[in-house]
Coordinates of C-alpha atoms in Angstrom, one line a residue:
Chain A
X279 CA -5.6 73.5 26.2
X280 CA -2.6 72.5 24.1
X281 CA -1.0 70.7 27.1
X282 CA -4.2 68.8 27.7
X283 CA -4.5 67.8 24.1
X284 CA -1.0 66.4 24.4
X285 CA -2.0 64.4 27.4
X286 CA -5.0 63.1 25.5
X287 CA -2.8 62.1 22.5
X288 CA -0.5 60.2 24.8
X289 CA -3.1 58.4 26.8
X290 CA -6.0 57.9 24.4
X291 CA -5.2 54.4 23.2
X292 CA -4.9 53.1 26.8
X293 CA -8.0 54.9 27.9
X294 CA -10.0 53.6 24.9
X295 CA -8.8 50.0 25.5
X296 CA -9.7 50.2 29.2
X297 CA -13.2 51.6 28.2
X298 CA -13.6 48.8 25.7
X299 CA -12.6 46.2 28.3
X300 CA -15.1 47.6 30.8
X301 CA -18.0 48.1 28.4
X302 CA -17.4 45.3 25.9
X303 CA -18.2 47.3 22.7
X304 CA -16.7 50.0 20.5
X305 CA -19.6 52.4 20.6
X306 CA -19.8 52.5 24.4
X307 CA -16.0 52.5 24.7
X308 CA -15.8 55.6 22.5
X309 CA -18.5 57.4 24.5
X310 CA -16.9 56.5 27.8
X311 CA -13.4 57.6 26.7
X312 CA -14.8 60.9 25.6
X313 CA -16.7 61.3 28.9
X314 CA -13.5 60.5 30.8
X315 CA -11.6 63.3 29.0
X316 CA -14.4 65.8 29.4
X317 CA -14.5 65.1 33.1
X318 CA -10.7 65.2 33.4
X319 CA -10.6 68.5 31.6
X320 CA -13.1 70.0 34.0
X321 CA -11.4 68.5 37.0
X322 CA -7.9 69.5 35.9
X323 CA -7.6 72.6 38.2
X324 CA -8.1 70.2 41.1
X325 CA -5.4 67.7 40.0
X326 CA -2.7 67.4 42.7
X327 CA 0.8 67.1 41.2
X328 CA 1.8 64.4 43.7
X329 CA -0.8 62.0 42.3
X330 CA 0.1 60.0 39.2
X331 CA -1.7 61.3 36.1
X332 CA -2.6 57.7 35.0
X333 CA -4.0 56.8 38.4
X334 CA -6.0 60.0 38.5
X335 CA -7.3 59.3 35.0
X336 CA -8.2 55.7 35.7
X337 CA -10.1 56.8 38.8
X338 CA -12.1 59.2 36.6
X339 CA -12.7 56.3 34.2
X340 CA -14.0 54.1 37.0
X341 CA -16.3 56.8 38.3
X342 CA -17.7 57.5 34.8
X343 CA -18.1 53.8 34.2
X344 CA -19.9 53.3 37.5
X345 CA -22.3 56.1 36.6
X346 CA -22.9 54.5 33.3
X347 CA -23.7 51.1 34.9
X348 CA -26.0 52.8 37.4
X349 CA -27.9 54.5 34.6
X350 CA -28.2 51.2 32.7
X351 CA -29.3 49.2 35.8
X352 CA -32.3 51.5 36.0
X353 CA -33.3 50.4 32.5
X354 CA -34.2 46.8 32.0
X355 CA -33.7 47.1 28.3
X356 CA -32.0 50.2 26.9
X357 CA -33.4 52.0 23.9
X358 CA -31.1 51.8 21.0
X359 CA -28.7 54.7 20.6
X360 CA -28.6 56.5 17.3
X361 CA -25.3 57.1 15.6
X362 CA -23.3 59.8 17.3
X363 CA -22.4 63.1 15.8
X364 CA -19.2 62.0 14.2
X365 CA -20.9 59.0 12.6
X366 CA -19.0 56.1 14.1
X367 CA -21.7 53.8 12.6
X368 CA -19.9 53.8 9.3
X369 CA -16.6 52.7 10.7
X370 CA -17.7 49.9 12.9
X371 CA -16.3 47.2 10.5
X372 CA -14.4 44.1 11.6
X373 CA -10.6 43.9 11.2
X374 CA -9.5 42.0 8.1
X375 CA -8.3 38.5 8.7
X376 CA -6.3 36.0 6.8
X377 CA -7.8 33.0 8.6
X378 CA -10.1 30.6 6.8
X379 CA -13.9 31.1 7.3
X380 CA -14.0 28.0 9.5
X381 CA -11.0 29.2 11.6
X382 CA -12.4 32.7 11.8
X383 CA -15.8 31.3 12.9
X384 CA -14.2 29.2 15.6
X385 CA -12.0 32.0 16.8
X386 CA -15.0 34.4 16.7
X387 CA -17.0 32.0 18.9
X388 CA -14.3 31.7 21.5
X389 CA -14.1 35.5 21.6
X390 CA -17.9 35.6 22.1
X391 CA -17.7 33.1 24.9
X392 CA -15.0 35.2 26.6
X393 CA -17.0 38.4 26.1
X394 CA -20.1 36.7 27.5
X395 CA -18.1 35.4 30.5
X396 CA -16.8 38.9 31.2
X397 CA -20.3 40.3 31.0
X398 CA -21.5 37.8 33.6
X399 CA -19.2 39.5 36.2
X400 CA -20.5 42.1 38.6
X401 CA -19.3 45.7 37.8
X402 CA -16.8 45.6 40.6
X403 CA -15.5 42.1 39.7
X404 CA -15.1 43.1 36.1
X405 CA -13.3 46.3 37.0
X406 CA -10.8 44.5 39.2
X407 CA -10.3 41.8 36.7
X408 CA -9.8 44.1 33.7
X409 CA -7.4 46.4 35.6
X410 CA -5.3 43.4 36.7
X411 CA -5.3 41.2 33.6
X412 CA -5.7 43.5 30.7
X413 CA -3.8 46.5 32.1
X414 CA -1.2 44.8 34.3
X415 CA -1.9 47.0 37.3
X416 CA -0.6 45.8 40.6
X417 CA -3.2 44.9 43.3
X418 CA -2.1 48.0 45.3
X419 CA -2.7 50.3 42.3
X420 CA -6.1 48.8 41.7
X421 CA -7.0 49.3 45.4
X422 CA -5.9 52.9 45.1
X423 CA -7.9 53.5 41.9
X424 CA -11.0 51.9 43.2
X425 CA -10.4 53.3 46.7
X426 CA -10.9 49.9 48.4
X427 CA -8.7 47.8 50.5
X428 CA -6.1 45.5 48.9
X429 CA -7.8 42.5 50.5
X430 CA -11.1 43.4 48.8
X431 CA -9.3 43.5 45.5
X432 CA -8.1 39.9 46.1
X433 CA -11.6 38.9 47.1
X434 CA -13.1 40.4 44.0
X435 CA -10.4 38.8 41.8
X436 CA -11.0 35.4 43.3
X437 CA -14.8 35.7 42.8
X438 CA -14.3 36.9 39.2
X439 CA -12.0 34.0 38.3
X440 CA -14.4 31.5 39.8
X441 CA -17.3 33.0 37.9
X442 CA -15.3 33.0 34.7
X443 CA -14.3 29.4 35.3
X444 CA -18.0 28.5 35.7
X445 CA -18.9 30.4 32.5
X446 CA -16.0 28.8 30.5
X447 CA -16.4 25.3 32.0
X448 CA -17.1 23.7 28.6
X449 CA -13.5 24.4 27.6
X450 CA -12.2 22.0 30.1
X451 CA -11.5 19.2 27.6
X452 CA -9.5 21.5 25.4
X453 CA -7.4 22.4 28.4
X454 CA -6.9 18.9 29.5
X455 CA -8.8 19.5 32.7
X456 CA -11.6 17.0 32.3
X457 CA -11.6 14.1 34.7
Chain B
X67 CA -0.7 23.4 55.5
X68 CA -4.3 22.3 55.4
X69 CA -6.6 22.4 52.4
X70 CA -8.6 25.3 53.8
X71 CA -5.4 27.4 54.2
X72 CA -4.4 26.5 50.6
X73 CA -7.8 27.6 49.3
X74 CA -7.4 31.0 51.0
X75 CA -3.9 31.4 49.3
X76 CA -5.0 30.5 45.8
X77 CA -5.4 34.1 44.6
X78 CA -2.1 35.2 46.2
X79 CA -0.3 32.2 44.5
X80 CA -1.8 33.1 41.1
X81 CA -0.4 36.6 41.3
X82 CA 3.0 35.6 42.9
X83 CA 2.1 37.5 46.1
X84 CA 3.3 34.7 48.4
X85 CA 6.6 35.1 50.2
X86 CA 9.1 32.4 49.3
X87 CA 8.5 30.3 52.4
X88 CA 4.8 30.2 52.1
X89 CA 5.2 29.5 48.4
X90 CA 7.3 26.5 49.1
X91 CA 4.7 25.1 51.5
X92 CA 2.0 25.9 49.0
X93 CA 3.8 24.0 46.2
X94 CA 4.6 21.1 48.6
X95 CA 0.9 20.7 49.5
X96 CA -0.2 20.8 45.8
X97 CA 2.3 18.1 45.0
X98 CA 0.5 15.7 47.3
X99 CA -3.1 17.0 47.1
X100 CA -4.9 16.4 43.8
X101 CA -8.0 18.3 44.9
X102 CA -6.1 21.6 45.6
X103 CA -3.9 21.0 42.6
X104 CA -6.9 20.7 40.4
X105 CA -8.5 23.9 41.9
X106 CA -5.3 25.8 41.1
X107 CA -5.0 24.3 37.7
X108 CA -8.5 25.3 36.8
X109 CA -8.0 28.9 37.8
X110 CA -4.8 29.0 35.8
X111 CA -6.6 27.5 32.8
X112 CA -9.4 30.0 33.0
X113 CA -6.8 32.9 33.0
X114 CA -5.2 31.2 30.0
X115 CA -8.4 31.4 28.0
X116 CA -9.1 34.9 29.1
X117 CA -5.7 36.0 27.9
X118 CA -6.7 35.1 24.3
X119 CA -9.3 37.9 24.4
X120 CA -9.0 40.3 21.5
X121 CA -10.0 43.9 21.3
X122 CA -11.6 45.8 18.5
X123 CA -9.2 48.7 17.8
X124 CA -10.0 52.0 16.1
X125 CA -8.6 52.9 12.7
X126 CA -6.6 56.1 12.1
X127 CA -9.7 57.7 10.6
X128 CA -11.7 56.8 13.6
X129 CA -9.1 58.2 15.9
X130 CA -9.1 61.4 13.9
X131 CA -12.9 61.6 14.3
X132 CA -12.5 60.8 18.0
X133 CA -10.1 63.7 18.5
X134 CA -12.2 66.1 16.6
X135 CA -15.3 65.1 18.5
X136 CA -13.5 65.5 21.8
X137 CA -12.3 68.9 20.8
X138 CA -15.8 69.9 20.1
X139 CA -17.0 68.6 23.5
X140 CA -14.2 70.4 25.2
X141 CA -14.8 73.6 23.3
X142 CA -18.5 73.6 24.2
X143 CA -21.8 73.1 22.4
X144 CA -22.7 74.7 19.1
X145 CA -19.9 73.6 16.9
X146 CA -20.8 69.9 16.4
X147 CA -22.8 70.1 13.2
X148 CA -20.2 72.1 11.3
X149 CA -17.4 69.7 12.1
X150 CA -19.7 66.7 11.4
X151 CA -20.2 68.0 7.9
X152 CA -16.5 68.3 7.5
X153 CA -15.9 64.8 8.6
X154 CA -18.5 63.3 6.3
X155 CA -16.8 64.5 3.2
X156 CA -13.3 63.4 4.2
X157 CA -12.1 60.8 1.6
X158 CA -10.9 58.3 4.2
X159 CA -14.2 58.3 5.9
X160 CA -16.1 58.1 2.6
X161 CA -14.0 55.1 1.8
X162 CA -14.9 53.5 5.1
X163 CA -18.6 54.0 4.4
X164 CA -18.1 52.5 0.9
X165 CA -16.3 49.4 2.3
X166 CA -18.9 49.0 5.0
X167 CA -21.7 49.1 2.4
X168 CA -19.9 46.6 0.2
X169 CA -19.3 44.3 3.2
X170 CA -22.9 44.5 4.1
X171 CA -23.9 43.7 0.5
X172 CA -21.6 40.7 0.4
X173 CA -22.8 39.4 3.8
X174 CA -26.4 39.8 2.9
X175 CA -26.0 38.0 -0.4
X176 CA -24.1 35.2 1.3
X177 CA -26.7 34.8 3.9
X178 CA -29.5 34.8 1.4
X179 CA -27.9 32.4 -1.1
X180 CA -26.3 29.8 1.2
X181 CA -28.2 29.8 4.4
X182 CA -31.8 31.1 4.3
X183 CA -32.6 29.8 0.9
X184 CA -32.7 26.2 2.3
X185 CA -35.7 26.9 4.5
X186 CA -37.1 30.1 3.2
X187 CA -39.3 32.1 5.6
X188 CA -41.3 35.1 4.5
X189 CA -38.9 37.9 5.4
X190 CA -35.4 36.9 4.2
X191 CA -36.3 36.7 0.5
X192 CA -37.5 40.2 0.5
X193 CA -34.5 41.3 2.5
X194 CA -32.0 39.6 0.2
X195 CA -33.6 40.9 -2.9
X196 CA -33.6 44.4 -1.5
X197 CA -29.8 44.1 -0.8
X198 CA -29.2 42.5 -4.2
X199 CA -31.0 45.3 -5.9
X200 CA -28.2 47.6 -4.8
X201 CA -29.8 49.2 -1.7
X202 CA -27.8 47.9 1.2
X203 CA -29.2 49.1 4.5
X204 CA -29.2 48.2 8.1
X205 CA -32.9 47.5 7.6
X206 CA -32.1 44.5 5.4
X207 CA -29.7 43.1 7.9
X208 CA -32.2 43.6 10.6
X209 CA -34.8 41.7 8.6
X210 CA -32.3 38.8 8.2
X211 CA -31.7 39.0 11.9
X212 CA -35.4 38.8 12.5
X213 CA -35.6 35.6 10.4
X214 CA -32.6 34.2 12.4
X215 CA -34.3 35.0 15.7
X216 CA -37.5 33.4 14.5
X217 CA -35.8 30.2 13.5
X218 CA -33.8 30.1 16.7
X219 CA -36.9 30.7 18.8
X220 CA -38.7 27.9 17.0
X221 CA -35.9 25.5 17.6
X222 CA -35.4 26.3 21.3
X223 CA -39.2 26.2 22.0
X224 CA -39.4 22.9 20.2
X225 CA -36.5 21.4 22.2
X226 CA -37.9 22.9 25.5
X227 CA -41.3 21.4 24.7
X228 CA -39.8 18.0 24.5
X229 CA -39.8 17.8 28.3
X230 CA -43.6 17.4 28.3
X231 CA -43.5 14.5 25.7
X232 CA -41.9 11.1 25.7
X233 CA -38.6 11.8 27.6
X234 CA -37.1 8.4 27.2
X235 CA -37.0 8.5 23.4
X236 CA -35.9 12.0 22.6
X237 CA -34.2 12.2 19.3
X238 CA -32.2 15.4 19.2
X239 CA -30.2 14.7 16.0
X240 CA -32.4 17.0 13.9
X241 CA -32.5 19.9 16.4
X242 CA -28.7 19.6 16.8
X243 CA -28.2 19.7 13.1
X244 CA -30.3 22.8 12.8
X245 CA -28.5 24.2 15.9
X246 CA -25.1 23.8 14.3
X247 CA -26.3 25.6 11.2
X248 CA -27.7 28.5 13.2
X249 CA -24.5 28.8 15.1
X250 CA -22.7 29.3 11.7
X251 CA -25.3 31.7 10.5
X252 CA -24.9 33.7 13.7
X253 CA -21.2 34.2 13.1
X254 CA -21.9 35.8 9.7
X255 CA -24.9 37.8 11.0
X256 CA -22.9 39.1 14.0
X257 CA -20.5 40.7 11.6
X258 CA -23.2 42.3 9.6
X259 CA -25.0 43.7 12.7
X260 CA -22.3 46.4 13.2
X261 CA -24.4 49.6 13.6
X262 CA -24.7 51.2 17.0
X263 CA -28.5 50.8 17.0
X264 CA -28.0 47.1 16.3
X265 CA -26.0 46.4 19.5
X266 CA -28.8 44.8 21.4
X267 CA -29.7 42.7 18.4
X268 CA -26.1 41.6 18.0
X269 CA -25.8 40.7 21.6
X270 CA -29.0 38.7 21.4
X271 CA -27.6 36.8 18.4
X272 CA -24.5 36.1 20.5
X273 CA -26.5 34.9 23.5
X274 CA -28.5 32.6 21.2
X275 CA -25.3 31.2 19.7
X276 CA -24.0 30.2 23.1
X277 CA -27.2 28.2 23.9
X278 CA -27.3 26.8 20.3
X279 CA -23.7 25.7 20.5
X280 CA -24.2 23.9 23.8
X281 CA -27.3 22.2 22.3
X282 CA -25.3 21.2 19.3
X283 CA -22.5 19.7 21.3
X284 CA -24.7 17.8 23.9
X285 CA -24.7 14.0 24.0
X286 CA -27.6 12.9 21.9
X287 CA -28.5 9.8 24.0
X288 CA -29.5 11.7 27.1
X289 CA -32.3 14.0 25.9
X290 CA -33.7 15.2 29.2
X291 CA -30.6 17.0 30.6
X292 CA -30.3 18.7 27.2
X293 CA -33.9 19.9 27.4
X294 CA -33.4 21.1 31.0
X295 CA -30.1 22.8 29.9
X296 CA -31.8 24.6 27.0
X297 CA -34.6 25.7 29.3
X298 CA -32.1 27.0 31.9
X299 CA -30.2 28.9 29.2
X300 CA -33.3 30.5 27.9
X301 CA -34.5 31.4 31.3
X302 CA -31.2 32.8 32.5
X303 CA -30.8 35.1 29.5
X304 CA -34.6 35.8 29.1
X305 CA -34.1 34.8 25.5
X306 CA -37.7 34.6 24.5
X307 CA -38.6 37.9 26.0
X308 CA -35.7 39.6 24.3
X309 CA -36.6 38.0 20.9
X310 CA -40.2 39.1 21.3
X311 CA -39.1 42.7 22.1
X312 CA -36.7 42.8 19.1
X313 CA -39.4 41.5 16.8
X314 CA -41.8 44.1 18.1
X315 CA -39.2 46.8 17.7
X316 CA -38.7 45.7 14.1
X317 CA -42.4 45.3 13.5
X318 CA -42.2 41.6 12.6
X319 CA -43.8 40.0 15.6
X320 CA -46.1 37.6 13.9
X321 CA -48.7 36.9 16.5
X322 CA -48.9 36.8 20.3
X323 CA -48.2 34.3 23.0
X324 CA -49.2 30.7 23.1
X325 CA -50.6 30.1 19.6
X326 CA -47.3 31.3 18.1
X327 CA -45.3 29.1 20.5
X328 CA -47.4 26.1 19.6
X329 CA -46.9 26.7 16.0
X330 CA -43.2 27.2 16.5
X331 CA -42.9 23.9 18.2
X332 CA -44.6 22.2 15.3
X333 CA -42.3 23.8 12.8
X334 CA -39.5 21.7 14.2

């Protein structure tokens, strides 16, 4: 148990960030991270030493996340969750910022556009994009984690980028891409 | 290389997965083909925007709570309530609650004084006074959100209904002005809607902001595409249905169906 706790301490920030990237909000990210560790703890006896701990953990993350998405897809509109047992409701404040209200509003809006664009991706596209772009994993590693062919990873990445491009099309002038 | 081949290599090129020879050919083609060069540049630009994404990180107190909660889950059921009580009285966590309450109070007062007071609707006044009286609660924020949803709904229905009127002389200056204001309000509101049970509401406010921002930035001369754009945005996100559901959930749905929508359109 102490060894597992140590593993949790070493990996929890990465795991939480990945969960946040996949779910898009803190509450779900915390829940998913906890779920990952609970599953990992139960599956620990079956962990093969030759496998990388991180790859193994990421695979558990993807499975847990897929299960979550499946559950949600069965519900058109989810009932609101109550605060969890350790009361994260009270902590869900925004980070302090030194930007002016106008700058903060503009920056906030861009972040919202990015979040919305990410949400428009299919679960598989989002997973591949997040693993590649926010966790710097190689295409081969992603293929291993998702247990798909490397070619499929590229296909999903291409589709993801095209979809994001479509969603963020109105930023073209800012990027000097308007004809 | 032909354009079709280049298109199939775009992803590999983006991730430096091409061997040096193929890369040379790829770059050579792009130097002489504006269409392929543009495709590649757009993909790169999209990734540049996506790189600016920020995450919401957990504080030390939240990590502490996370670890304790995980310990409980790993240890098995039956111990959660005891540790929960311990956590509630921790000073750092109490401070977090205090700061969150003050933040909510400030945001509520700001919304009430500077935004909703211009065009008061039945609910915000009550909500703001309840906050100002020293009783900040997520109910007050929800009430403010309901007012925001109602105003956004009125605006969007009004713009969408323009398609059945005189399309050649559509004046969108007023809706665009209101739209800009609602986008600004949405930013403040999204910060205040920070409870787990307000996630759907917060997401709805964000979805609305996207449509409202696009409406605010559209060319005013060509009204019809704007109308179609707004209708498309509303349909794609099922905005009206979601607003109705949120209003029903909060118990503020004023009346049903068409009569409400006709009244909304007039309110513009």
